[in-house]
mmCIF file of C-alpha atoms and ligand atoms in Angstrom:
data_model
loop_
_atom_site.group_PDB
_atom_site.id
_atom_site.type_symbol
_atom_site.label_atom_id
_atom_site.label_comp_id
_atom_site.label_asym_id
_atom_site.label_seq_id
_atom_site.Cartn_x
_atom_site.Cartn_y
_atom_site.Cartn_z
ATOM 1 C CA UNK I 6 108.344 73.252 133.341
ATOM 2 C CA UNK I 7 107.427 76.177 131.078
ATOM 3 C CA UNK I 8 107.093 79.858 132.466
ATOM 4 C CA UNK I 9 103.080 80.204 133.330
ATOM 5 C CA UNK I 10 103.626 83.758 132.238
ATOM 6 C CA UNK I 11 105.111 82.409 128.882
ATOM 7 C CA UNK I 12 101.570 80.882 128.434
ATOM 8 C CA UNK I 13 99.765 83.857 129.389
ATOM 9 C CA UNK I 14 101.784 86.348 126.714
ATOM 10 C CA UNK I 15 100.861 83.754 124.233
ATOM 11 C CA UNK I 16 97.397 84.437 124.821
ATOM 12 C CA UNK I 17 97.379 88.130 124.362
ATOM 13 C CA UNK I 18 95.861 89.248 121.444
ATOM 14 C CA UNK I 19 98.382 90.756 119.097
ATOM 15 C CA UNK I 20 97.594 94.740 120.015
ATOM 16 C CA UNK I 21 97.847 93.895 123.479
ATOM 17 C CA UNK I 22 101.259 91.921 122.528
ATOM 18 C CA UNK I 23 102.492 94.858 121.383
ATOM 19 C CA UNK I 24 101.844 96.977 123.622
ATOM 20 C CA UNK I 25 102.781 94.753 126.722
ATOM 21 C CA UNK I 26 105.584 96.482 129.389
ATOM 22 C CA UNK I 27 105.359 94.055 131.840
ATOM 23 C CA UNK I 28 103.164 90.566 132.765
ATOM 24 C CA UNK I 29 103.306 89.004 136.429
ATOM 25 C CA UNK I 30 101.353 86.225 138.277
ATOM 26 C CA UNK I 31 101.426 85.882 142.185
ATOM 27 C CA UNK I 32 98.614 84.245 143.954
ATOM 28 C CA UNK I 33 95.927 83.616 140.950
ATOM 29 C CA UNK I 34 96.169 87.353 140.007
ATOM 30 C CA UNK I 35 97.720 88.644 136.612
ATOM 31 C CA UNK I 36 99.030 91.786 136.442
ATOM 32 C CA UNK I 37 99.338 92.979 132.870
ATOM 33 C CA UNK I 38 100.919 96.426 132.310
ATOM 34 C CA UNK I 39 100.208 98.312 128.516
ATOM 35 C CA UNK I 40 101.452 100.946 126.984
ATOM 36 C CA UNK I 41 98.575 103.270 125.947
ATOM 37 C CA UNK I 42 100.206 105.733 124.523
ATOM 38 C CA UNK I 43 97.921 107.133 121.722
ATOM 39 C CA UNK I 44 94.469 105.038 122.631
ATOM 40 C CA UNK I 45 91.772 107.132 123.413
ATOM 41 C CA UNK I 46 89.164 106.243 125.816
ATOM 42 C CA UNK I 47 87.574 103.919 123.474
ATOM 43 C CA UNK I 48 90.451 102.167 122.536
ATOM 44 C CA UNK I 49 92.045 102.402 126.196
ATOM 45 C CA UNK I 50 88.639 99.731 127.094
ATOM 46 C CA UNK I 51 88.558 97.759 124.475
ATOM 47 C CA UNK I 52 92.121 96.410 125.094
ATOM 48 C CA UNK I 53 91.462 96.194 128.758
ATOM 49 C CA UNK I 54 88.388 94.300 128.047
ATOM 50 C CA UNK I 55 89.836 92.117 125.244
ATOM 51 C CA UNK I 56 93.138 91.568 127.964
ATOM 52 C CA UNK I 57 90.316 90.551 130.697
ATOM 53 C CA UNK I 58 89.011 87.932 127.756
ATOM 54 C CA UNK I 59 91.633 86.619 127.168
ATOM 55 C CA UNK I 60 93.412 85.898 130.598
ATOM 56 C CA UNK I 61 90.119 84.999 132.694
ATOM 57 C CA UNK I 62 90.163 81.663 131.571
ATOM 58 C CA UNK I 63 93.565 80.465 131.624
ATOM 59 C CA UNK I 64 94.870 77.814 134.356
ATOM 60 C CA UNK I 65 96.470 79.852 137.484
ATOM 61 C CA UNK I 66 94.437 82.662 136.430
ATOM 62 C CA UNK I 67 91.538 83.967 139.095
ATOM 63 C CA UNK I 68 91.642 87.827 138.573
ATOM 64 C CA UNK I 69 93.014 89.863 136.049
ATOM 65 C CA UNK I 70 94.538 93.184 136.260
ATOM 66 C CA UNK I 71 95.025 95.578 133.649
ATOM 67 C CA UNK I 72 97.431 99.152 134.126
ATOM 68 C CA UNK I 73 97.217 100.839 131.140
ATOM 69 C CA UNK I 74 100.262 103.731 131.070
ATOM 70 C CA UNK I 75 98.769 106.407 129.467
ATOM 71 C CA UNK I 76 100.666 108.690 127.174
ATOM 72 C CA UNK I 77 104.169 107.182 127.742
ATOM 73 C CA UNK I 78 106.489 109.774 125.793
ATOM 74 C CA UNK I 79 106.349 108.312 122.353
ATOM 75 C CA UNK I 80 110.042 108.027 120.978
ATOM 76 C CA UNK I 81 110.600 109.842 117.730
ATOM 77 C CA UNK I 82 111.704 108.267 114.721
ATOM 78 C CA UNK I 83 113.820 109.752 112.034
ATOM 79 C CA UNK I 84 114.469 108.183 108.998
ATOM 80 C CA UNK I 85 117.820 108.654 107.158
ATOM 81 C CA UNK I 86 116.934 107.573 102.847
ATOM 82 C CA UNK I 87 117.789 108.611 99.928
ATOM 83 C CA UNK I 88 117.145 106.893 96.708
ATOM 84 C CA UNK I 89 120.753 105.535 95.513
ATOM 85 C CA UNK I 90 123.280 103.664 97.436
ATOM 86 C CA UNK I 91 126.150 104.628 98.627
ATOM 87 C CA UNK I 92 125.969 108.475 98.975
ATOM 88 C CA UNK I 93 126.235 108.380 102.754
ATOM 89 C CA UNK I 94 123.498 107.449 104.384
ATOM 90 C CA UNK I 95 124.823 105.304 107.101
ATOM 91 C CA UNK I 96 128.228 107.488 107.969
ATOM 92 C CA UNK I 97 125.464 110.542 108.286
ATOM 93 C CA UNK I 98 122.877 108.271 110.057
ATOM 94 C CA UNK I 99 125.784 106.776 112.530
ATOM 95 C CA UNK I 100 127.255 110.688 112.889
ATOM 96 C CA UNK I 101 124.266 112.706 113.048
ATOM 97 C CA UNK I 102 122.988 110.019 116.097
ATOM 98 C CA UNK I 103 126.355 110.759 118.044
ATOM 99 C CA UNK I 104 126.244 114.547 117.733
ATOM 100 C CA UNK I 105 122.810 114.815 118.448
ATOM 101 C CA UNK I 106 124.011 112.741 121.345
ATOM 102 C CA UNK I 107 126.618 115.206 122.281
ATOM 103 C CA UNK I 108 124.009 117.944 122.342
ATOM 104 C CA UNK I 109 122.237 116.124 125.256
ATOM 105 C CA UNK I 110 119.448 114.258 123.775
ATOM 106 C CA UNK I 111 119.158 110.514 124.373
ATOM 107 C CA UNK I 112 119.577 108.927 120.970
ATOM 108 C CA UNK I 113 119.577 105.356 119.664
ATOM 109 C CA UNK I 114 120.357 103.872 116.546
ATOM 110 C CA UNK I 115 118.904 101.726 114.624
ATOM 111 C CA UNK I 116 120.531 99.972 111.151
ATOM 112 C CA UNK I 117 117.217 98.963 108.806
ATOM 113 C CA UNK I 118 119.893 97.806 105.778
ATOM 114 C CA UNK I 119 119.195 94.455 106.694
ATOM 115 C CA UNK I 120 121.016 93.576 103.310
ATOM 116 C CA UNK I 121 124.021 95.383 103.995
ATOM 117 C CA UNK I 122 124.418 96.420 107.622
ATOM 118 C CA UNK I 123 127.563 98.260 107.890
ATOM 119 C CA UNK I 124 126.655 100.333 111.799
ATOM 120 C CA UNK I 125 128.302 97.703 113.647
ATOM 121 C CA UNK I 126 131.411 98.647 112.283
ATOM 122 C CA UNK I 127 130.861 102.626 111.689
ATOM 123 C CA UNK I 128 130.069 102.842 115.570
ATOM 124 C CA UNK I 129 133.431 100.469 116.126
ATOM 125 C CA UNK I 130 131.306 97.362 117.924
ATOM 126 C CA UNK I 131 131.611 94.707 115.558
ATOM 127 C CA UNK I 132 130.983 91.418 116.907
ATOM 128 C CA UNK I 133 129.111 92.400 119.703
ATOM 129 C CA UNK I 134 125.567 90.658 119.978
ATOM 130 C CA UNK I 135 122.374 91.942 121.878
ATOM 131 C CA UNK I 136 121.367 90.306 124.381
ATOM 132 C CA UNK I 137 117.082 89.475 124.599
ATOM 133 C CA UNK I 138 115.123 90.760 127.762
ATOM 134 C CA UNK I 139 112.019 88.704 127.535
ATOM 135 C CA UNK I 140 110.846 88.780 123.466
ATOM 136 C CA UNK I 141 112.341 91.913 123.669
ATOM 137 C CA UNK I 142 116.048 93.077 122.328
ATOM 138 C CA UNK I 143 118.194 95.129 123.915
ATOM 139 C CA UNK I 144 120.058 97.810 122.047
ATOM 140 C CA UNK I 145 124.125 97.329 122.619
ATOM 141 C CA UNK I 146 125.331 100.096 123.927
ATOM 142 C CA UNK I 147 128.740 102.016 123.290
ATOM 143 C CA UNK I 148 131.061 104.192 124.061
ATOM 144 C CA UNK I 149 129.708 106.760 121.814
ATOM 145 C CA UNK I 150 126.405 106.694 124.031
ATOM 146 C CA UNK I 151 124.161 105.686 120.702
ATOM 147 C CA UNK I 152 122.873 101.997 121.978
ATOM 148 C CA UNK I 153 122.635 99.999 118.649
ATOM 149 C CA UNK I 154 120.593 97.849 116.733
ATOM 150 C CA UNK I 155 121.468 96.417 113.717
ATOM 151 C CA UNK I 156 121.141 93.050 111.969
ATOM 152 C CA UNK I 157 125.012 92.758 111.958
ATOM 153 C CA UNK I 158 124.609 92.071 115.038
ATOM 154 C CA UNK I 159 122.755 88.787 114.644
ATOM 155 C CA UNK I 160 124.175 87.381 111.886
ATOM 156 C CA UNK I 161 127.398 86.330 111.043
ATOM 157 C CA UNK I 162 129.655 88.639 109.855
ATOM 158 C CA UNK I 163 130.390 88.355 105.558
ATOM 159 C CA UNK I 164 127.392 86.132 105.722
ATOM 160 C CA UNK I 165 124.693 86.847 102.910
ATOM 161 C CA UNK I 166 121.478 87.455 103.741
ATOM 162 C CA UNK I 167 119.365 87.086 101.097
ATOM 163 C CA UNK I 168 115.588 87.330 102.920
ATOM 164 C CA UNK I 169 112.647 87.562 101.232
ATOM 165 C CA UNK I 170 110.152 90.941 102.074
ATOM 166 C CA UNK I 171 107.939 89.477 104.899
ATOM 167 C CA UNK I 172 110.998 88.228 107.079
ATOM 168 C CA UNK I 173 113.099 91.305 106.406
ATOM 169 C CA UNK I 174 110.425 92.884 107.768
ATOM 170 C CA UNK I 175 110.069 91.426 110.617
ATOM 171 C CA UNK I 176 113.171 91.739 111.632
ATOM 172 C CA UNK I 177 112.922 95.028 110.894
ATOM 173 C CA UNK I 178 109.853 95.132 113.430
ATOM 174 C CA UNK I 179 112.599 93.261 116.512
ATOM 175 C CA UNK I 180 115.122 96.134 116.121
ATOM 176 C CA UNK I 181 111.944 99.441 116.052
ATOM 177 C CA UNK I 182 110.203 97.794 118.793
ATOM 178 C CA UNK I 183 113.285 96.456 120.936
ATOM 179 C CA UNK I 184 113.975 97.502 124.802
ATOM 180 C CA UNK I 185 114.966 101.458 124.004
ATOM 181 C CA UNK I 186 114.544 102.167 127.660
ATOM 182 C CA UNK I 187 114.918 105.985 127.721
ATOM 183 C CA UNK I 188 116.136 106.927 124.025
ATOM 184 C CA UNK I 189 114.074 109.825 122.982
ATOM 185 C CA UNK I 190 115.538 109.767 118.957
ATOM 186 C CA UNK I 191 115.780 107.072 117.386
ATOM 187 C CA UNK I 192 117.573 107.235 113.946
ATOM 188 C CA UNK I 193 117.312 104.904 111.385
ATOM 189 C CA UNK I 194 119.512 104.091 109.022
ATOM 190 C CA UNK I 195 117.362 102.882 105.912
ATOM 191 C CA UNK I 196 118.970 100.505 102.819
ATOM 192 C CA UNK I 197 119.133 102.265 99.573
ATOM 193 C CA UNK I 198 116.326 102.768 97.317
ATOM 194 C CA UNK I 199 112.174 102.011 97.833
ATOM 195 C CA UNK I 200 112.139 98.191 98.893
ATOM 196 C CA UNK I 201 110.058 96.087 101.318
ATOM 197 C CA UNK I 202 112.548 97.113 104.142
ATOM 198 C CA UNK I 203 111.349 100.858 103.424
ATOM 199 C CA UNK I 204 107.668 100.387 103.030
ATOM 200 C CA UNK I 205 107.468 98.253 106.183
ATOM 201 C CA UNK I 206 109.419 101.222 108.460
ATOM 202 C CA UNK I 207 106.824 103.712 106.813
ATOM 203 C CA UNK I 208 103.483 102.051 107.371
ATOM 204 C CA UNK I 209 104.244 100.144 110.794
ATOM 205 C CA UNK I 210 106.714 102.184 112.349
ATOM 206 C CA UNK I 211 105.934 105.749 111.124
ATOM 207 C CA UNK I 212 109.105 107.998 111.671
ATOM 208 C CA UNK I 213 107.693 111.561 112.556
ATOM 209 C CA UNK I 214 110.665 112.791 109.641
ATOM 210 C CA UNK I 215 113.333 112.116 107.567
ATOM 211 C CA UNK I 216 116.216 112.978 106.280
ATOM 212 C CA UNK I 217 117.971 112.852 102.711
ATOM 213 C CA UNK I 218 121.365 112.098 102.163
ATOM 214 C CA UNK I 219 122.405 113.359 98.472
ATOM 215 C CA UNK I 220 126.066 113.503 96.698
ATOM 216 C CA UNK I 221 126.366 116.923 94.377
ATOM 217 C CA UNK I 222 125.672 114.726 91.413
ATOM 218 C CA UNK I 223 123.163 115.443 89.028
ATOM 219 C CA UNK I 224 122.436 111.759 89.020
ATOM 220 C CA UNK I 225 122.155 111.044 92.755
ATOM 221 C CA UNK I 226 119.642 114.394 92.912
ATOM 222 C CA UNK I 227 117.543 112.436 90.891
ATOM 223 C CA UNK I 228 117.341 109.613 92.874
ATOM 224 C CA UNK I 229 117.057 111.634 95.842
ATOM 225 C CA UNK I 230 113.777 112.745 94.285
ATOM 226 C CA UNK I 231 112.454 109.635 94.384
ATOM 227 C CA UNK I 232 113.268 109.189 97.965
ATOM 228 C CA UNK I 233 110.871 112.135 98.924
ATOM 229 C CA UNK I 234 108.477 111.004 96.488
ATOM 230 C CA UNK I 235 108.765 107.723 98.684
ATOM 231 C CA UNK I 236 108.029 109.655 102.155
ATOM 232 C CA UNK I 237 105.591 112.143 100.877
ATOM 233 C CA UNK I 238 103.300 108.868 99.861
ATOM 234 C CA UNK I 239 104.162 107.578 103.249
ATOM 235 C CA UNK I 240 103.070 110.868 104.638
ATOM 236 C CA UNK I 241 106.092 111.278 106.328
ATOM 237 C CA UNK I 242 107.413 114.967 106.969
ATOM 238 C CA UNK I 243 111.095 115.443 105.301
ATOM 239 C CA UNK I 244 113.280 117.299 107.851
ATOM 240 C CA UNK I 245 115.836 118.532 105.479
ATOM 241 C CA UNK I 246 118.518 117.433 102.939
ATOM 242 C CA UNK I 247 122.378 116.305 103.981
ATOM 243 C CA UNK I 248 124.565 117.346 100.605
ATOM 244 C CA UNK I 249 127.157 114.839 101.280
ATOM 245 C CA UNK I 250 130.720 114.028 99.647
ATOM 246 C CA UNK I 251 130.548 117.873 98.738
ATOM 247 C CA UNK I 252 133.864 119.360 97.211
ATOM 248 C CA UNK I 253 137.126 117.454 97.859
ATOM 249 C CA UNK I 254 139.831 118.638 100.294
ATOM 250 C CA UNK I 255 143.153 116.923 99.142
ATOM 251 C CA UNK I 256 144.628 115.213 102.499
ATOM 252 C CA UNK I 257 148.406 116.193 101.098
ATOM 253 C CA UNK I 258 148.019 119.897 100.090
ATOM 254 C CA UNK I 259 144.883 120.914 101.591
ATOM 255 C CA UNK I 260 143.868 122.177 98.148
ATOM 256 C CA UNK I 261 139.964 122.457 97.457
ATOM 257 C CA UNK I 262 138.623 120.458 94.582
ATOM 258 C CA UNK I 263 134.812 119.916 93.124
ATOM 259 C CA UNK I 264 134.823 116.128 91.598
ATOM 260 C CA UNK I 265 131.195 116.513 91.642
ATOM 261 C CA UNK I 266 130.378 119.794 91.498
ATOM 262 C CA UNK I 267 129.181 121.958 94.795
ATOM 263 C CA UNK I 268 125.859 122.993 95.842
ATOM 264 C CA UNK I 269 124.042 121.304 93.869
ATOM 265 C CA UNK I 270 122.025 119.717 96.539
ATOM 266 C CA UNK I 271 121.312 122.739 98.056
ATOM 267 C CA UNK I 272 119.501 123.864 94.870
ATOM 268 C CA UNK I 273 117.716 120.876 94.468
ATOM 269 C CA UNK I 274 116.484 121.245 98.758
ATOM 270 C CA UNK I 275 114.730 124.829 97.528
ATOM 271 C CA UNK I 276 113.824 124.033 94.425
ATOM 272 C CA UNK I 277 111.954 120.896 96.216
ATOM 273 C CA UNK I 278 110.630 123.746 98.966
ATOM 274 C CA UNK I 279 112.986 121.564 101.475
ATOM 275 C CA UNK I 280 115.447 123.003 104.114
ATOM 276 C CA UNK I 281 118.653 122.319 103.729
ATOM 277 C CA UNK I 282 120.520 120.898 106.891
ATOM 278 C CA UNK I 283 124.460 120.725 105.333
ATOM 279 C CA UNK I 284 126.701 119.940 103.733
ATOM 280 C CA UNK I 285 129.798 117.297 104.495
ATOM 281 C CA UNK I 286 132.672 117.411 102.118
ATOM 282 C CA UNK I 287 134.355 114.463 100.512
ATOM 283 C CA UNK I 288 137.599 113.415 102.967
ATOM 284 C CA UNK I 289 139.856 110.348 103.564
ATOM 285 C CA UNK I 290 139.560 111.391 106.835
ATOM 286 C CA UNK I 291 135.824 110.554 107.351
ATOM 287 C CA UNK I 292 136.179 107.221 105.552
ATOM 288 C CA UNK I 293 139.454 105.937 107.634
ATOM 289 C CA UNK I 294 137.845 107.307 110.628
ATOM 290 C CA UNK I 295 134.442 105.219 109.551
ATOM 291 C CA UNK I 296 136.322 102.474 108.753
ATOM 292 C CA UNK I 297 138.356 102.635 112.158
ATOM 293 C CA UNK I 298 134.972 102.440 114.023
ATOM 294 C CA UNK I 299 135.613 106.028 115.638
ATOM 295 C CA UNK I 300 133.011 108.433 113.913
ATOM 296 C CA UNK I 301 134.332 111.520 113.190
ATOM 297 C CA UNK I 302 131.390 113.293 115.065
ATOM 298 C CA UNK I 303 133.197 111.665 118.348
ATOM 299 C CA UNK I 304 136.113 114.221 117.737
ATOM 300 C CA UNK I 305 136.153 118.188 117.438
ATOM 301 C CA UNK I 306 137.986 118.562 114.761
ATOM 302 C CA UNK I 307 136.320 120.137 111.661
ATOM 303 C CA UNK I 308 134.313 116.668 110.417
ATOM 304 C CA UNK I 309 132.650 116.664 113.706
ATOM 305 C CA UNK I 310 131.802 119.992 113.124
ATOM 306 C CA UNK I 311 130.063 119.477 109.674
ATOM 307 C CA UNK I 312 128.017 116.870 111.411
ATOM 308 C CA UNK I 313 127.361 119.396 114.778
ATOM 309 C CA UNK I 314 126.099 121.856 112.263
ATOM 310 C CA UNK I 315 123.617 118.999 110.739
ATOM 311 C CA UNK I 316 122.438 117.776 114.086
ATOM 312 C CA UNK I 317 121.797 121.527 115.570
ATOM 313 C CA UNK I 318 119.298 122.116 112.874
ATOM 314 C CA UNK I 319 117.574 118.747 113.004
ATOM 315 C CA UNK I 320 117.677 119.194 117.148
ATOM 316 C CA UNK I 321 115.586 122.755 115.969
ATOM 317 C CA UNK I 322 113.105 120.992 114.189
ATOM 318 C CA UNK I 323 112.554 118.622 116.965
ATOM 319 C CA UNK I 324 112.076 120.940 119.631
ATOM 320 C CA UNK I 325 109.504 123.032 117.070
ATOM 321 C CA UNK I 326 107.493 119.957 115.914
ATOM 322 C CA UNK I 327 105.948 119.719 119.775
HETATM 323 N N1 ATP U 419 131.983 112.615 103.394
HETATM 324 C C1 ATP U 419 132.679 111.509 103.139
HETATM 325 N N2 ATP U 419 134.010 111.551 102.907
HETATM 326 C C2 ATP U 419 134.696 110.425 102.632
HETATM 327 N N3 ATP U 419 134.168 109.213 102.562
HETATM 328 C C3 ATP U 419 132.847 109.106 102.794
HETATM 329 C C4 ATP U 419 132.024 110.235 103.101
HETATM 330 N N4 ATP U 419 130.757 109.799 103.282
HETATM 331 C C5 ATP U 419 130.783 108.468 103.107
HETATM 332 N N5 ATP U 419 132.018 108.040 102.801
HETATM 333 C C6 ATP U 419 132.461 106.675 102.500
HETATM 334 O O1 ATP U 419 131.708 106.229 101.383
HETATM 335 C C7 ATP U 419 131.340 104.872 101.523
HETATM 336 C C8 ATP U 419 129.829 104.750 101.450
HETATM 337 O O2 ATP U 419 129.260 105.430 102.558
HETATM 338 P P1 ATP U 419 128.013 104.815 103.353
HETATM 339 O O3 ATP U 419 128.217 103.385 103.647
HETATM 340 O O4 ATP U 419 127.736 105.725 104.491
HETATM 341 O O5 ATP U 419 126.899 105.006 102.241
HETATM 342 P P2 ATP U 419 125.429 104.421 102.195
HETATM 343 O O6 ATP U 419 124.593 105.417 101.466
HETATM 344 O O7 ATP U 419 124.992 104.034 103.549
HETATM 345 O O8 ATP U 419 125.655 103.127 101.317
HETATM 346 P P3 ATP U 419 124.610 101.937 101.067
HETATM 347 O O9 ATP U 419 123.668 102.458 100.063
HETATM 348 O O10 ATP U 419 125.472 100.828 100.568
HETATM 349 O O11 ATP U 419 123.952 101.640 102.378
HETATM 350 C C9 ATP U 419 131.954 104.418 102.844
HETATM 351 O O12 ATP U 419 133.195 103.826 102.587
HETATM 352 C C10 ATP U 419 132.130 105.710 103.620
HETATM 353 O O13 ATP U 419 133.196 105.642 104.561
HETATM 354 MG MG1 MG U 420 124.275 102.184 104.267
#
């Protein structure tokens, strides 16, 4: 026999889907518990009435109840883009989540490259899938304290996806709105460029700021460009700009070298009127660390430091944007 409750979800309507914390039936009576975070009065009785409509006359059903939990702390979303691949943007989005972590907040990750998810391995839990709490997901958690979410989790691992815009995001929508319990930042690690995936987390999910990961290179500024062109149409606040793979430190002699030039990010921050949040220079020790699955934020040696630095100024603007 199905789940009576099963039924009753199905017959939400979609806001009140969405917003749904918890649904119970004892004795004829359903209790329905919303989030109304962000409803005002208005809005707070119209989804109680349409949740009354909608229940009353369903079998089992002789009252309905309707909590509404007003101004539940709304998680804050930051986005991690920039407009060419490759430059970084999921070693800063995996290490910028852990040190933000490390300076107490209660962060969660979540990997939006549904093409090429690659968190599941930067954060060292490959393999590991997420278990479903109702129609919800819940984030897998590890020992770097950043509970994950990333469409490497649920497919197989090498396999292709090749989805088209609607389904991508979708998907997109499972990992945003999954079970993120307490998390208070949630970072998200965006696929490169201005695709469906990128649209969809700006108009449904609205992060309150991003970030923009840029190499030195004349080429990648460019591109970066484009990438706050992307969020100032979204109206989305950029937090700052990452300079990433900045100057070269030689692994054998320790010598200092510029492959792509240095500071050229930071120029391109203030000429764009954006702060700049760091810089994170180009070492094999970040990539066999990333590639190892143990971020280099996780340590204290000088890499964890670049990303500190990064996460102390985006923890600033968090506590200011209140
Ligand atoms: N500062 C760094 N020093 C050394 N290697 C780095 C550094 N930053 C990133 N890398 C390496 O560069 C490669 C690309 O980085 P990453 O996957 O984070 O980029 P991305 O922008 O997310 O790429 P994509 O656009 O494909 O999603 C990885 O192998 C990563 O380990
Ligand atoms: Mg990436």
């Amino acid at each position: 026999m199905s789940d009576p409750t099963e039924t009753l979800r199905a017959a939400l309507p979609p806001l009140a889907q969405s917003r749904l914390q918890s649904l119970r039936l004892a004795d004829g009576r359903a209790i329905v518990v919303l989030d109304a975070g962000g409803l005002d009065a208005a809005g707070r009785a119209q989804i109680e009435a349409e949740v009354k409509e909608a229940l009353a006359g369903q079998p089992g059903v002789s009252e309905v109840r309707v909590a509404l939990m007003a101004d539940k702390p709304r998680r804050t979303i930051i986005a991690v883009g920039s407009g060419k691949g490759g430059v970084g943007k999921s070693t800063v989005s995996a290490n910028l989540a852990i040190a933000l972590s490390r300076q107490g907040r209660k962060v969660g990750l979540v990997d939006a490259d549904i093409y090429g998810p690659s968190q599941p391995r930067l954060l060292g839990s490959e393999g590991i899938k997420p278990q479903a709490r109702g129609d919800k997901l819940v984030p897998v958690p590890n020992q770097w304290g950043v509970p994950l979410l990333s469409m490497g989790q649920l497919i197989e691992p090498g396999k292709a996806i090749a989805w088209r815009g609607p389904m991508a995001g979708n998907a997109l929508g499972q990992l945003v709105d999954a079970e993120w319990g307490e998390t208070q930042v949630l970072i998200v690690d965006l696929p490169p460029g201005t695709g469906d995936v990128q649209l969809t987390m700006l108009q449904r999910h609205k992060p309150a700021g991003a970030v923009i990961v840029s190499t030195p290179q004349d080429l990648a500024l460019i591109d970066a460009r484009r990438a706050v062109q992307l969020f100032e149409v979204g109206q989305v606040p950029v937090i700052g700009m990452v300079e990433n793979m900045a100057g070269y430190q030689c692994p054998h002699c320790g010598e200092l070298s510029d492959p792509f030039g240095q500071g050229g990010a930071e120029a391109a921050a203030a000429e764009m009127g954006m702060d700049f949040l760091g810089r994170v220079p180009l070492q094999l020790a970040i990539r066999q660390a990333s590639d190892a699955g143990t971020p280099p934020a996780a340590g204290d040696g000088p890499e964890g430091e670049a990303f500190a630095a990064i996460a102390r100024r985006v923890g600033i603007w968090l506590d200011n944007r209140k």
